[in-house]
Amino acid sequence: MSRPQASPSRVLHMVGNAHIDPVWLWQWPEGFQEARATFRSAIQRMEEYPGFVFTCDQVALLAWVEESDPALFEQIRKRVADGRWVNVGGWWVEPDCNLPTGESFVRQGLYGQRYLREKFGQAATVGLNADPFGHHANLPQILRKQGLSAYCFLRPGAQEAELPGNPFWWESADGSRVLAYRIPHEYCSPGADIAHHIDKAVAQLPPGLSCAMVFYGVGNHGGGPTKANLDSVHRLDQLGSYGELRLSSPPAYVAQVAASGADLPVWRGDLQHHAVGCYSAHSGIKAWMRGAEHALMVAERWASVAAQVAGTRYPQEELTHAWKLVLFNQFHDILPGTSIEPAYDDARDQLGEARSIARRTVNLALQTLARDADIPFREGSQPVLVFNPHPWPVRTDVECEFALSADRAWVQDDAGTPVPAQRTRALATTWDPRRLVFPVEIPPLGQRLYWIHPESLPGGSPALVPAAPTPLAAAPVLENAHLRVVLSVDRGGVAGLFLKEGGVFVLDGVRTPHTVVSDDPTDTWGHRVVSYAGSGAEFTVDSATIVEDGPVRTIARVESSYGNSRLVEEFVLGADARHVEVRVTLDWHERLKLLKLRIPTGLREATATYEIPFGHLTRPVDGAEEPGQSWVDVSGTNRRHEAVGLTVVNDAKAAYDVSPGGDIGITVARSPVYAWHEPRQLDPDEHYSYQDQGRQRFRYLLVPYAGERPTGQVNRLAAELNEPVQTMYESYHDGPRPATTSYAAVSEVTGGSDGEPATSDSVVPTVLKRAEDGSGALVVRAYESAGTRTAWSMDLGFVGRRIEATFEPHEIKTFLVPVESDQPVVETDLLEDRLVADG
């Protein structure tokens, strides 16, 4: 039977798939089993229905099946060769597409695409993230550089974001484009007849569309297309009311669109918003993930250096294993905080394993580098090596504790110059432990030697002792040569922030709450929420105390309370700092409530800018809950009509808002019930487990400026906060290398002439590691962050190589650096195997 001639001249590509959540309302072993069962079912459908094509994404699931059922995996390989099993996506899992770092999105494709090519002889060409809750604006560039020319997604849905068409070109800030397609209605279907499912999908398609995709198959807990699904597709195809229903796949649909030559509209920017509570649900997973990502990037840098200069083994297999643990836990129901509570025991353990691998890698690398350092004997002194993981110089304060040794009271650098030092609160509570803080200046990606000396300086100066806590009745004031900071004793937070260079106020006595606790009756996802920036109750300030005041830094501690919860913020101003560090300890015991820390700027004509993976994005100043990476920025004019701004950098949070008046909010804690999904209502007689109960710690920085935002400096500060310098106590020994040295450095020259691009800190280097092919070559990755055409260079002194390149605005570049001097440095793609043509 053929379709009636009156049928619409339209092709619906019917994409049989099985969206599998490896973790959600179940733990990963159940997801593991479901992958096996679903894939076996798909193979059976192919035997029963000769035209059936199965679309598969999430490479981690294929790896599970390869490990546990080799016979089934071999059947999959044969069906891939036949063209009836189509691997798409190219990523390890379907991750949350807002919260991970840029490098994590690179690794999703690096490991996913290389696996597909190794096991099946072909990588994916179409990206697929059917279920994640939003998609950041730099994905098109990342996808193109991973060999993916198209991208399929479901959210935000048609009711959440109006797009210019479907399909459309999605373009990132550098100009990279992918063909984007929003899946109409749903990615999964009931297990029975799917006529109603197709009705819903077709109703969301633009009028006059000649071809489209409809995804079908039982999903979430797996299952895939059923016999009833396929029988109904054949029946409905013969009826002809939808046009042709073609058993197909995303690459076939993309090929038809490309062949049509259709003039498609363009969308620039991110794809938001859906379930904005996911940016803040479960503070623990957000902090664990941020820590693991940065720990692994630091481990790769030091392992690369130590392997070359100290002969240690580069632990490729261990680091790859650690990265795959990180990538798996970026899955869109783990990292967003929407899984059942036991799933976070698994996530904690897996991310802990990844971080442990990173720490062991760093320790071995630094121990071997320290072993080869020349450290001469000095009577009665303790040598300390300080290591900088960044390829630029770092100035910061470090702390050292000597639990059982003699009192150490003053510090000397490698040139013999005394360094300011002061006593600080010890971590140990034993018999009079000693802990010192002192400023350091460390060369790029290098190390420097310092000496801690006995209790008296030459000439008999007394040892420094900690300042006794001083209760304050008036507002505490922290001041150095660059900043004057006034704290509020009645509301907490910073009431005034004066930038001495330029003589401008960035914060000037704005009288709005610093802490806002609001009722939050929404589910774990925050479905249908637009903003959490409403009014609420404040924490009550219980005390404000100066706890340290010395030549290195001043610290004021503000303690507050609300209900059963306690908040401690320590405001730290270093002697030469141009920013304020705030150390937060929150002991949270509220339920169905939300806490925001607010930084009121009072700026006029405010502009809000958020860091996103590999860049930043300007968004409206309207109080909407927005995802962000390490920083959010507000710029505008103060009451004196001076152009100023404030950047807030943090090491654990990812949910922000900027409200009218430039009021920055950070969502610090939410306490919904675990895995609670509307429209289910909570039973007042039931016992539930609530998120974010107990203690959490994080840090944020207040970075004021006059004029334009110093984007490069802000990105460096964010990197230094998330990847701090590391101290190592050493002994005296001879060594082949000086104790103070640099292994690699970016150029610090600025300015340009004759139309040439300027070299600046707007290019952010992120990765230094060994290549995946085992050749021993190095891989260096960096991105341009300010939107300017920029010349950039990096000396890799430890291998005697140099990288020189010009970055176009917002461009991500990856370089392959052979250690052999006769082999050229080349630019490569994000899979490390295709060279980028000159020009």
CSV table of N, CA and C in Angstrom, one decimal, residues 701-768:
chain,number,residue,atom,x,y,z
A,701,LEU,N,36.0,36.7,45.8
A,701,LEU,CA,36.8,37.9,45.7
A,701,LEU,C,36.0,39.1,45.2
A,702,LEU,N,36.2,40.3,45.7
A,702,LEU,CA,35.6,41.5,45.3
A,702,LEU,C,36.7,42.3,44.6
A,703,VAL,N,36.6,42.5,43.2
A,703,VAL,CA,37.6,43.1,42.4
A,703,VAL,C,37.1,44.4,41.8
A,704,PRO,N,37.4,45.5,42.4
A,704,PRO,CA,36.9,46.8,41.9
A,704,PRO,C,37.8,47.3,40.8
A,705,TYR,N,37.3,48.2,40.0
A,705,TYR,CA,38.1,48.8,39.0
A,705,TYR,C,37.4,50.1,38.5
A,706,ALA,N,38.2,51.0,37.9
A,706,ALA,CA,37.7,52.2,37.3
A,706,ALA,C,37.9,52.1,35.8
A,707,GLY,N,37.0,52.6,35.0
A,707,GLY,CA,37.1,52.5,33.6
A,707,GLY,C,36.6,51.1,33.1
A,708,GLU,N,37.3,50.6,32.1
A,708,GLU,CA,36.9,49.3,31.5
A,708,GLU,C,37.3,48.1,32.3
A,709,ARG,N,36.6,47.0,32.3
A,709,ARG,CA,36.9,45.8,33.0
A,709,ARG,C,38.2,45.2,32.5
A,710,PRO,N,39.1,45.0,33.4
A,710,PRO,CA,40.4,44.3,33.1
A,710,PRO,C,40.2,42.8,32.9
A,711,THR,N,39.6,42.4,31.8
A,711,THR,CA,39.2,41.0,31.6
A,711,THR,C,40.4,40.0,31.8
A,712,GLY,N,41.5,40.3,31.2
A,712,GLY,CA,42.7,39.4,31.4
A,712,GLY,C,43.1,39.3,32.9
A,713,GLN,N,43.1,40.4,33.6
A,713,GLN,CA,43.5,40.3,35.0
A,713,GLN,C,42.4,39.5,35.8
A,714,VAL,N,41.2,39.7,35.5
A,714,VAL,CA,40.1,38.9,36.2
A,714,VAL,C,40.2,37.4,35.9
A,715,ASN,N,40.5,37.1,34.6
A,715,ASN,CA,40.6,35.6,34.3
A,715,ASN,C,41.8,35.0,35.1
A,716,ARG,N,42.9,35.8,35.2
A,716,ARG,CA,44.0,35.3,35.9
A,716,ARG,C,43.7,35.1,37.4
A,717,LEU,N,43.0,36.1,38.0
A,717,LEU,CA,42.6,36.0,39.4
A,717,LEU,C,41.8,34.8,39.6
A,718,ALA,N,40.8,34.5,38.7
A,718,ALA,CA,39.9,33.4,38.8
A,718,ALA,C,40.8,32.1,38.8
A,719,ALA,N,41.7,32.0,37.8
A,719,ALA,CA,42.6,30.8,37.8
A,719,ALA,C,43.4,30.6,39.0
A,720,GLU,N,43.9,31.7,39.6
A,720,GLU,CA,44.7,31.6,40.8
A,720,GLU,C,43.9,31.2,42.0
A,721,LEU,N,42.6,31.7,42.0
A,721,LEU,CA,41.7,31.3,43.1
A,721,LEU,C,41.4,29.8,43.0
A,722,ASN,N,41.2,29.3,41.8
A,722,ASN,CA,40.8,27.9,41.7
A,722,ASN,C,42.0,26.9,41.6
A,723,GLU,N,43.1,27.5,41.3
A,723,GLU,CA,44.4,26.7,41.2
A,723,GLU,C,45.5,27.4,41.9
A,724,PRO,N,45.4,27.3,43.3
A,724,PRO,CA,46.4,28.1,44.1
A,724,PRO,C,47.8,27.6,44.0
A,725,VAL,N,48.8,28.4,44.4
A,725,VAL,CA,50.1,28.0,44.5
A,725,VAL,C,50.2,27.0,45.6
A,726,GLN,N,51.3,26.2,45.6
A,726,GLN,CA,51.5,25.1,46.6
A,726,GLN,C,52.8,25.2,47.2
A,727,THR,N,52.9,25.1,48.5
A,727,THR,CA,54.1,25.1,49.3
A,727,THR,C,54.6,23.7,49.6
A,728,MET,N,55.9,23.6,49.7
A,728,MET,CA,56.5,22.3,50.0
A,728,MET,C,57.7,22.5,51.0
A,729,TYR,N,57.6,21.9,52.2
A,729,TYR,CA,58.8,22.0,53.1
A,729,TYR,C,59.9,21.1,52.5
A,730,GLU,N,61.1,21.6,52.5
A,730,GLU,CA,62.2,20.9,51.9
A,730,GLU,C,63.4,20.7,52.9
A,731,SER,N,64.3,20.0,52.5
A,731,SER,CA,65.6,19.8,53.3
A,731,SER,C,66.7,20.4,52.5
A,732,TYR,N,67.9,20.3,53.0
A,732,TYR,CA,69.1,20.8,52.4
A,732,TYR,C,69.7,19.7,51.5
A,733,HIS,N,70.0,20.1,50.2
A,733,HIS,CA,70.7,19.1,49.4
A,733,HIS,C,71.2,19.8,48.1
A,734,ASP,N,72.2,19.2,47.5
A,734,ASP,CA,72.7,19.7,46.2
A,734,ASP,C,71.7,19.2,45.1
A,735,GLY,N,71.8,20.0,44.0
A,735,GLY,CA,70.9,19.6,42.9
A,735,GLY,C,71.4,20.2,41.6
A,736,PRO,N,71.0,19.6,40.5
A,736,PRO,CA,71.5,20.1,39.2
A,736,PRO,C,70.8,21.4,38.7
A,737,ARG,N,69.7,21.8,39.4
A,737,ARG,CA,69.0,23.0,38.9
A,737,ARG,C,68.8,24.0,40.1
A,738,PRO,N,68.7,25.3,39.7
A,738,PRO,CA,68.5,26.2,40.8
A,738,PRO,C,67.2,26.0,41.5
A,739,ALA,N,67.1,26.4,42.7
A,739,ALA,CA,65.9,26.2,43.5
A,739,ALA,C,64.8,27.2,43.0
A,740,THR,N,65.2,28.3,42.5
A,740,THR,CA,64.2,29.2,41.9
A,740,THR,C,64.3,29.2,40.4
A,741,THR,N,63.2,28.8,39.7
A,741,THR,CA,63.3,28.7,38.2
A,741,THR,C,61.9,28.8,37.7
A,742,SER,N,61.8,29.0,36.4
A,742,SER,CA,60.6,29.0,35.6
A,742,SER,C,60.7,28.0,34.5
A,743,TYR,N,59.6,27.3,34.2
A,743,TYR,CA,59.7,26.2,33.2
A,743,TYR,C,58.9,26.7,31.9
A,744,ALA,N,58.0,27.6,32.0
A,744,ALA,CA,57.3,28.1,30.9
A,744,ALA,C,56.6,29.4,31.2
A,745,ALA,N,56.5,30.3,30.2
A,745,ALA,CA,55.9,31.6,30.5
A,745,ALA,C,55.3,32.2,29.2
A,746,VAL,N,54.2,32.9,29.4
A,746,VAL,CA,53.5,33.6,28.4
A,746,VAL,C,54.2,35.0,28.3
A,747,SER,N,54.1,35.6,27.1
A,747,SER,CA,54.7,36.9,26.9
A,747,SER,C,53.9,37.9,27.7
A,748,GLU,N,54.6,38.8,28.3
A,748,GLU,CA,53.9,39.9,29.1
A,748,GLU,C,54.0,41.3,28.4
A,749,VAL,N,54.5,41.3,27.1
A,749,VAL,CA,54.6,42.5,26.4
A,749,VAL,C,53.2,43.0,25.9
A,750,THR,N,52.9,44.3,26.0
A,750,THR,CA,51.7,44.8,25.5
A,750,THR,C,51.9,45.9,24.5
A,751,GLY,N,50.8,46.2,23.8
A,751,GLY,CA,50.9,47.2,22.7
A,751,GLY,C,51.2,46.7,21.4
A,752,GLY,N,50.9,47.5,20.3
A,752,GLY,CA,51.1,47.1,19.0
A,752,GLY,C,51.3,48.3,18.1
A,753,SER,N,51.8,48.1,16.9
A,753,SER,CA,52.1,49.2,16.0
A,753,SER,C,51.8,48.7,14.6
A,754,ASP,N,51.6,49.7,13.7
A,754,ASP,CA,51.5,49.5,12.3
A,754,ASP,C,50.4,48.5,12.0
A,755,GLY,N,49.3,48.6,12.8
A,755,GLY,CA,48.2,47.7,12.5
A,755,GLY,C,48.3,46.3,13.0
A,756,GLU,N,49.5,46.0,13.7
A,756,GLU,CA,49.7,44.6,14.2
A,756,GLU,C,48.9,44.4,15.5
A,757,PRO,N,48.4,43.2,15.7
A,757,PRO,CA,47.7,43.0,17.0
A,757,PRO,C,48.6,43.1,18.2
A,758,ALA,N,48.0,43.5,19.3
A,758,ALA,CA,48.7,43.7,20.5
A,758,ALA,C,48.8,42.4,21.3
A,759,THR,N,49.9,42.2,21.9
A,759,THR,CA,50.1,41.0,22.8
A,759,THR,C,49.6,41.4,24.2
A,760,SER,N,48.7,40.6,24.8
A,760,SER,CA,48.2,41.0,26.1
A,760,SER,C,47.7,39.8,26.9
A,761,ASP,N,47.2,40.1,28.1
A,761,ASP,CA,46.8,39.0,28.9
A,761,ASP,C,45.4,38.6,28.6
A,762,SER,N,44.8,39.1,27.5
A,762,SER,CA,43.5,38.6,27.1
A,762,SER,C,43.5,37.2,26.6
A,763,VAL,N,44.6,36.7,26.2
A,763,VAL,CA,44.7,35.3,25.8
A,763,VAL,C,45.0,34.5,27.1
A,764,VAL,N,44.1,33.5,27.3
A,764,VAL,CA,44.2,32.7,28.6
A,764,VAL,C,44.6,31.3,28.3
A,765,PRO,N,45.9,31.0,28.7
A,765,PRO,CA,46.3,29.6,28.5
A,765,PRO,C,45.6,28.7,29.6
A,766,THR,N,45.1,27.6,29.2
A,766,THR,CA,44.4,26.7,30.1
A,766,THR,C,45.0,25.3,30.3
A,767,VAL,N,45.6,24.8,29.2
A,767,VAL,CA,46.0,23.4,29.2
A,767,VAL,C,47.5,23.3,28.7
A,768,LEU,N,48.2,22.5,29.5
A,768,LEU,CA,49.5,22.0,29.0
A,768,LEU,C,49.6,20.5,29.4
